[in-house]
Every structure is written in C-alpha cells, then in structure tokens.
Amino acid sequence: MLATQLKYDLLMFSRELFYLIFTIIVPPATYIFLGQLYGDQTYAGNLSYAETYTPSFILLITFGVIFFAFGFDQVMNRTTGVEKRISLSPVPQNMLILSGILRSIIITSIGFLLIFIIGVLVYELSYEPVRFLSAYGFFILLNAVLLIISSAIYSLFKSMNAALVFSIIIFQIVIFTGGFTMPISMMPKFVQVIAEINPLYHMNNLFIAIWNGQQTFNNSTLISIGYITGLVIISLTFIRFSKKRRIS
C-alpha cells in the first residue's frame, strides 16, 4: 500500500510544472549560470566555486522541494477537503504522511545527484567517497529539519493562495539571504542581518563545511547548531499544539 501511494505521489509531483520549475530546473540552471560568471574565483576557506556552491544548490533544491511539494501540499489538501476525506478513508493518515516524506527525500536525493554530477562534469569537482557519504548523511538530517520547520509554518495557513504567495516570496528571500547567489559578506548590511535570522544561511554554512571536510566546533558553528535546534524544538511544539487544537 505504501509503495502504491508513493508511486502516486511521485507521479503527481512530476505533473506539477510549477514544482518542477522552482525545484528541479531553476537551481541547476542558476548553478551553471553563476559558475560561468564566478567560476574562477576563490571563496572562504580557500574553496573553489564548485566546492562552495555544489552543497549550496543541493540545499536550495531540498528547500524548494520540501516547502513546495510537502508544506504547500499540506495546505492544499487541507483547504480543498482532501485531508478530511483522507481521515474518513480506510487508508491510514500516517501512511500518507510517510509517503510524502519519502517522496521529498527521493526527489531531493535526485537533486543531490544532479548538482553533484554537474559539478563533476562541468567544474571538475573532486570528491572522496567517505566525505561524500558523510555529506549525504548530513543532507538527510537537513531534510528532516526542513520537513519539521515546513510542517510547522504551513500549518498556519488556511488559504491556498496565501500559502502560494508566501512560498514564492520566501523562495526569493532564501536565495538572496542564504548565501546561494554571492557571499553574504559582500551584501548590504541589512541583508547580512536578515541572513543571520534565516536558518537556511546557517544550514548552508554547516553543509559547505561538512562537504569539504572543514567542519570545526567554534562559536559560529555552535551558534548555528543551537539556532537550528531551537527552531526544530519550537516547530515540533507548534505542530503538536496545532494537532491538539484541530482534534478539539
């Protein structure tokens, strides 16, 4: 039953042109485009463009898939009555949630491999198997974190249009304040302030460090881990509260 539901969810995702553009097409295209402009530059930690932006654009795809195909789908199901019909059907709701989570992980993993292959073929990105596996393990952890945060945020929306507008706006904000276009240190001061609030900026820095084997437990790292952990705890608490309120 789970395999059938997962197959259906993947098929529905592939038919949504809006999802495909923002999650599978835009990030790789931007990765290649920026590489043509800034591919010869050296970045923080003496890293090349590919070493810095390969994990960044993997994370951007992950964010897009989870916020659009998981979070926004929750609002759509709730506002169109699908969620209510599911609760009355013999199909366990937990299975549907699990299918949605597996769908997100499968699609983001495809994005992971897509960006990685582009990095190897176009920018001669070097890699080590052990480091690659550790980066993928951290990538799965980031999936879990974003799934929790996304579920909490989209539980606030009662209108599909409002959720859609929010999704498009937040995608643009994340791109410019998450370190996905150019180093935040080169941005205006107000962008740097917003970046510190943006959890994707902290995730991006951690992912880049782990991808390149440069992770250290300094104050900046501990602040990022603490901030993300705090958001996860708040999100889990909010999700639990929302479920109790919905039941009552």
Short mmCIF file of C-alpha atoms in Angstrom, two decimals, residues 31-140:
data_model
loop_
_atom_site.label_atom_id
_atom_site.label_comp_id
_atom_site.label_asym_id
_atom_site.label_seq_id
_atom_site.Cartn_x
_atom_site.Cartn_y
_atom_site.Cartn_z
CA TYR A 31 24.27 26.92 -10.50
CA ILE A 32 25.58 26.69 -14.08
CA PHE A 33 24.92 30.38 -14.84
CA LEU A 34 26.70 31.69 -11.74
CA GLY A 35 29.56 29.29 -12.41
CA GLN A 36 30.13 30.91 -15.78
CA LEU A 37 30.36 34.29 -14.05
CA TYR A 38 32.27 33.47 -10.86
CA GLY A 39 33.75 30.02 -11.53
CA ASP A 40 37.35 31.27 -11.42
CA GLN A 41 37.07 32.95 -8.03
CA THR A 42 38.27 31.60 -4.68
CA TYR A 43 35.90 31.68 -1.72
CA ALA A 44 36.12 31.45 2.08
CA GLY A 45 38.26 28.57 3.29
CA ASN A 46 40.27 28.71 0.02
CA LEU A 47 37.45 26.84 -1.73
CA SER A 48 36.62 26.88 -5.42
CA TYR A 49 33.23 27.81 -6.85
CA ALA A 50 32.21 24.15 -7.17
CA GLU A 51 33.35 23.28 -3.63
CA THR A 52 31.35 26.20 -2.22
CA TYR A 53 28.21 26.18 -4.33
CA THR A 54 27.66 22.47 -5.01
CA PRO A 55 26.35 21.89 -1.44
CA SER A 56 24.60 25.26 -1.53
CA PHE A 57 22.48 24.42 -4.56
CA ILE A 58 21.79 20.92 -3.27
CA LEU A 59 20.36 22.60 -0.18
CA LEU A 60 18.39 25.07 -2.33
CA ILE A 61 16.75 22.19 -4.20
CA THR A 62 16.00 20.49 -0.88
CA PHE A 63 14.36 23.65 0.44
CA GLY A 64 12.30 24.12 -2.72
CA VAL A 65 11.05 20.53 -2.82
CA ILE A 66 10.12 20.39 0.86
CA PHE A 67 8.47 23.81 1.08
CA PHE A 68 6.56 23.49 -2.19
CA ALA A 69 5.89 19.77 -2.57
CA PHE A 70 5.46 18.95 1.13
CA GLY A 71 4.49 22.10 3.02
CA PHE A 72 2.33 23.71 0.34
CA ASP A 73 0.70 20.34 -0.41
CA GLN A 74 -0.45 20.17 3.22
CA VAL A 75 -2.27 23.49 2.83
CA MET A 76 -3.77 22.41 -0.49
CA ASN A 77 -5.04 19.15 1.00
CA ARG A 78 -6.48 20.99 3.99
CA THR A 79 -8.23 23.75 2.03
CA THR A 80 -9.62 21.53 -0.74
CA GLY A 81 -11.08 18.99 1.67
CA VAL A 82 -8.66 16.20 0.75
CA GLU A 83 -7.40 15.95 4.32
CA LYS A 84 -10.94 15.48 5.63
CA ARG A 85 -11.71 12.80 3.05
CA ILE A 86 -8.47 11.02 3.94
CA SER A 87 -9.47 10.94 7.61
CA LEU A 88 -12.69 9.14 6.61
CA SER A 89 -10.97 6.69 4.26
CA PRO A 90 -9.52 3.28 5.23
CA VAL A 91 -6.03 4.50 4.27
CA PRO A 92 -4.06 5.35 7.44
CA GLN A 93 -3.17 9.04 7.57
CA ASN A 94 0.28 8.21 8.96
CA MET A 95 0.98 6.22 5.81
CA LEU A 96 0.14 9.22 3.65
CA ILE A 97 2.45 11.42 5.72
CA LEU A 98 5.21 8.81 5.44
CA SER A 99 4.69 8.65 1.68
CA GLY A 100 5.01 12.45 1.49
CA ILE A 101 8.25 12.34 3.50
CA LEU A 102 9.71 9.54 1.35
CA ARG A 103 8.70 11.40 -1.80
CA SER A 104 10.55 14.51 -0.60
CA ILE A 105 13.68 12.51 0.27
CA ILE A 106 13.67 10.71 -3.10
CA ILE A 107 13.26 13.92 -5.10
CA THR A 108 15.84 15.84 -3.06
CA SER A 109 18.25 12.92 -3.43
CA ILE A 110 17.82 13.14 -7.20
CA GLY A 111 18.60 16.86 -6.88
CA PHE A 112 21.65 15.98 -4.79
CA LEU A 113 22.99 13.69 -7.53
CA LEU A 114 22.05 16.14 -10.31
CA ILE A 115 24.01 19.05 -8.85
CA PHE A 116 26.89 16.75 -7.92
CA ILE A 117 27.13 15.36 -11.46
CA ILE A 118 27.03 18.87 -12.95
CA GLY A 119 29.83 19.87 -10.56
CA VAL A 120 31.97 16.90 -11.62
CA LEU A 121 31.35 17.20 -15.37
CA VAL A 122 31.28 20.99 -15.77
CA TYR A 123 33.53 22.27 -12.96
CA GLU A 124 35.79 19.25 -12.41
CA LEU A 125 34.65 18.89 -8.82
CA SER A 126 36.82 16.40 -6.93
CA TYR A 127 35.39 14.21 -4.17
CA GLU A 128 36.27 11.47 -1.72
CA PRO A 129 33.84 8.55 -1.12
CA VAL A 130 33.95 8.83 2.70
CA ARG A 131 33.40 12.59 2.63
CA PHE A 132 30.65 12.14 0.03
CA LEU A 133 28.81 9.68 2.27
CA SER A 134 29.17 11.91 5.35
CA ALA A 135 27.82 14.85 3.32
CA TYR A 136 24.86 12.74 2.18
CA GLY A 137 24.17 11.69 5.78
CA PHE A 138 24.12 15.35 6.85
CA PHE A 139 21.92 16.10 3.83
CA ILE A 140 19.33 13.58 5.11
#
